[in-house]
Amino acid sequence: MTFEQDKIRNFCIVAHIDHGKSTLADRMIQMTGLLTEREMQAQVLDNMELERERGITIKSQAVRLIYHAKDGNEYIFNLIDTPGHVDFNYEVSRSLAACDGAILVVDAAQGIEAQTLANVYLALDHDLDVIPVINKVDLPSADPDRVKDEIEDVIGIEAQDAPCISAKTGLNVEDVLEEIVTKLPAPTGDATAPLQALIFDSLYDAYRGVIVFCRIKEGTLKAGMKVRMMATGAVEEVVEVGYFGAGQFIPCDELPAGTVGYFTASIKDVQETRVGDTVTEHNRPCAEPLPGYKKVNPMVYCGLYPADSSKYTDLRDALEKLQLNDAALQFEPETSIALGFGFRCGFLGLLHLDVIQERLEREYNLDLVTTAPGVVYRVHKTDGTMIELTNPSNLPDPSEIDYMEEPVVDAEIMVTSEYVGAVMDLCQERRGIYVSMEYMEETRALIKYVLPLNEIIYDFFDALKSRTRGYASFDYEMKGYVESKLVKLDVLINKETVDALSFIVFEGTAYERGRKMCEKLKGEIPRHMFEIPIQAAIGNKVIARETVKAMRKDVLAKCYGGDISRKKKLLEKQKEGKKRMRQVGNVEIPQEAFMSVLKLDED
Amino acid sequence: MRRTYTAALVKELEYQGKTYRYPLRSIYFGGGTPTWLETDCIKLIMDTIVKWFRINEGAEITLECNPGTVTRDSLRAFHMMGFNRLSIGLQSANEDELKLLGRVHDLKRFLHTFELARNAGFMNINVDVMTGLPYQNPQKLQNTLDTVVRLHPEHISAYSLIIEKGTPFYEKYQFDSVRQEAGMQTEILPTEDQVYELTKQTEHFLAANGYRKYEISNFAKPGYEGEHNSGYWTMVPYLGAGLGASSYIDGVRYSNKTNIYDYIEASEAYDRNDTAGNHWMDEETLQSRTRNDEMEEFMFLGLRMTDGVSLADFEERFGTRMDLIYRDVIAELRREELLDMYEGRVFLTERGMDLSNYAMAKFLLED
């Protein structure tokens, strides 16, 4: 079935986390009748197990809906789901570029939050028409009129007529569907022009190779066509084109300008199709690629090692596959004396790291050891050269270092007025530089700080939540690099440096960090047959020390009558426990210890 | 229910007696509190054993009981039936510790029970005590030890409390127990260091009072080492009858069903003569055993005893030399001074006993 361009709407939903984006998407899918009640699992769009569990949307996805509007016509809705977290800003921006309009969902009780602002500005930057929707009006604390005023005051878009809905119950969602028809623009583009299509996502399928998700801006994409990815230069022949059903791919003859769909081309090399790249016809290319493609740069690095060293190639394969869907994930091989062969991986942020780590463990069944995450430092050497340092072990000798720089971010924290003091204290402790504070309204303030990135990658978000009882929202973007006094902190266990435990730290907080690190490790390393000193050192200078005493007594030595198998299980557990240890010198270190630096601020 | 269970157990014993081919060197009524059953039930069980099994002259026949579950009359009856050893679960002489363990008895009742047992003619009595209890300190432990030693029992078992999944303690102390195992500071349970001190206090005090430590948790006056328990450690065949009981016969290990209704149903099926064979066994626990399994057990069970294992016994049983199979392990443990060798026997040193799991785990073989 072919549709005229003016009967197509390509849009996305933007919202702050938890404001009900996925629920609204589910409701729309249900109301447009593509799915029966029975098929309707909660949150159809979030199809990854992990997403469902965490309640966040990680990968953008798309679905095509058929809507019978009140004007008697049938419309195609291409709903493109976008991730909500600050770590995934680039993916959000690519998803937005595939749309012509956006629905802004705002919680009727909480009103505008930091990410609401960030996402809506991003949408406006892409020239999308934005229609506001007030959600959760069924909550007792809902105050839709206040939120409408807030949208007009803060964002500056008309909101008095915004539908007041409950995505949960379905109340007034019909109005949203009508507004999509009447208020959002139809796509434009010439179906006969040279092909110009934007890749906004991709997926690896073991049978079909890479499945590329794209928005056709100009021209028509058909099976059999020879296409070229303009940034990577890869040339492939299209095998199949189609659109997105609910949770499935539905092949069709062609994708004309204005449509959203997918294509496959037996692409095996995961590096060929990058999110943000432009696809064109090889023999009849468009004049220039679509704007906005950039290779995203990771901001956080850490080492990932297989717990079982024989799984090294499995880990590499898994990372390659994940990288396909995730242009931001970077990795290169590295070795550690303590951990063996692994990869130094780059991530957009800590959540991104967490998500990748969990996907590796769940979807690829890998057991991982992660080293403490760090940021990219710039080391200016006395010979005038500069290196970007992603692994603390590679820090040059202090005599070769002229000065070092660390990345800082512009941070925006929105918080109710009673917690302003607590937030400012926290930022101060984290070496923040105060920029400004403005009251959005009487009870809420937007606080701006410049913060070193390495101060927020560990647990800043948790600390913020706990100090404000969850009433703060946080957003940041990279600002640049500033000079800083940084040192490398080494950890010695039984007099041997454990490379995987080294990290870069601000000189002023090194002593405190070293002390906490030793304390933490003392709790992580089991007693051995001998005494084990744990030391933290900067260069040759030891700044903290703890001791793990020698083991004296097994507290589990009982045996139960004739039930020998229980005893054997206990002994097997004891032996198995050893296998999960890393040998450094003659000390066995549990894998968890390598991650203990992450939790230095928990007390 | 008690009578139904007794009837079911009698059926099992009848079946087992017909098929078990070894004479009995020892009999043990225990695990839990068998004296929870009426005296005539216990008599019925005992009579069944006598009827269907061959029992060696002078066999050790033990009854386990808790203070307060027995009377002058019942103890006399037990002695008359042929029980010649009594094991009394005191655990602690301190009221607060007993309460913590959920015991219904008190010290007075224990002393009374002990006296009744002697008067009934029991000349071989074991008392169970427990170390490593929550909030236990040297004074409290000493009070328990003094109380016990003053009575001159022939045998003392001193177990340390283990916080295990499935027990009410687990809910309460699981975090502390993990800390304890890791040698960290604990809140309620004694730390690893404290458990060590408490164990040493027990060992030294009992040794000074004429009790020899012959096994990790067991102490006896000369000649009163528990025959039955030692059987487990020397891989002598044993038959377990009753709910959840474990057996080791002709190189096969299995346990009985643990659900009482299933167990009773098994006896009914036996009665109806539905099918031949052992109805009471839980098929899932039946282990096919390899030579490696047997060698591992020979070592880690035998090393529980202070006399350890004999090189000659190993060679006789497995047809190969222990030092061929375990040369590296033995060398390593000797270097760490956890194990020693003397006159053809391999045994754990005192420190090896303290760190027995560490040492024993080394004897597990790769598959």
Coordinates of N, CA and C in Angstrom, one line a residue, chain A residues 555, chain B residues 163 170 173-184 186 189:
Chain A
V555 N 35.5 -20.6 60.4 CA 34.3 -20.6 61.3 C 33.3 -21.6 60.8
Chain B
I163 N 25.8 -20.4 60.9 CA 24.6 -19.7 60.4 C 24.3 -20.2 59.0
Y170 N 19.5 -17.7 60.1 CA 20.0 -17.1 58.9 C 19.4 -15.8 58.6
Y173 N 21.0 -13.3 61.2 CA 22.4 -13.1 61.2 C 23.2 -13.2 59.9
Q174 N 22.4 -13.3 58.8 CA 23.2 -13.6 57.6 C 24.3 -12.6 57.2
F175 N 24.0 -11.4 57.5 CA 25.0 -10.4 57.1 C 26.3 -10.5 58.0
D176 N 25.9 -10.7 59.3 CA 27.0 -10.8 60.3 C 27.8 -12.1 59.9
S177 N 27.1 -13.1 59.5 CA 27.8 -14.4 59.2 C 28.8 -14.2 58.0
V178 N 28.4 -13.4 57.0 CA 29.3 -13.2 55.9 C 30.5 -12.4 56.4
R179 N 30.3 -11.4 57.2 CA 31.4 -10.6 57.8 C 32.3 -11.6 58.6
Q180 N 31.7 -12.5 59.3 CA 32.5 -13.3 60.2 C 33.4 -14.2 59.3
E181 N 32.8 -14.8 58.3 CA 33.6 -15.6 57.4 C 34.7 -14.9 56.7
A182 N 34.5 -13.6 56.4 CA 35.5 -12.8 55.8 C 36.5 -12.3 56.7
G183 N 36.4 -12.6 58.0 CA 37.4 -12.2 59.0 C 37.2 -10.7 59.3
M184 N 36.0 -10.2 59.1 CA 35.7 -8.8 59.4 C 35.1 -8.5 60.7
T186 N 32.3 -7.9 63.3 CA 30.9 -8.3 63.3 C 30.1 -7.5 64.3
L189 N 27.7 -11.7 66.2 CA 28.5 -13.0 66.3 C 29.9 -12.6 66.7

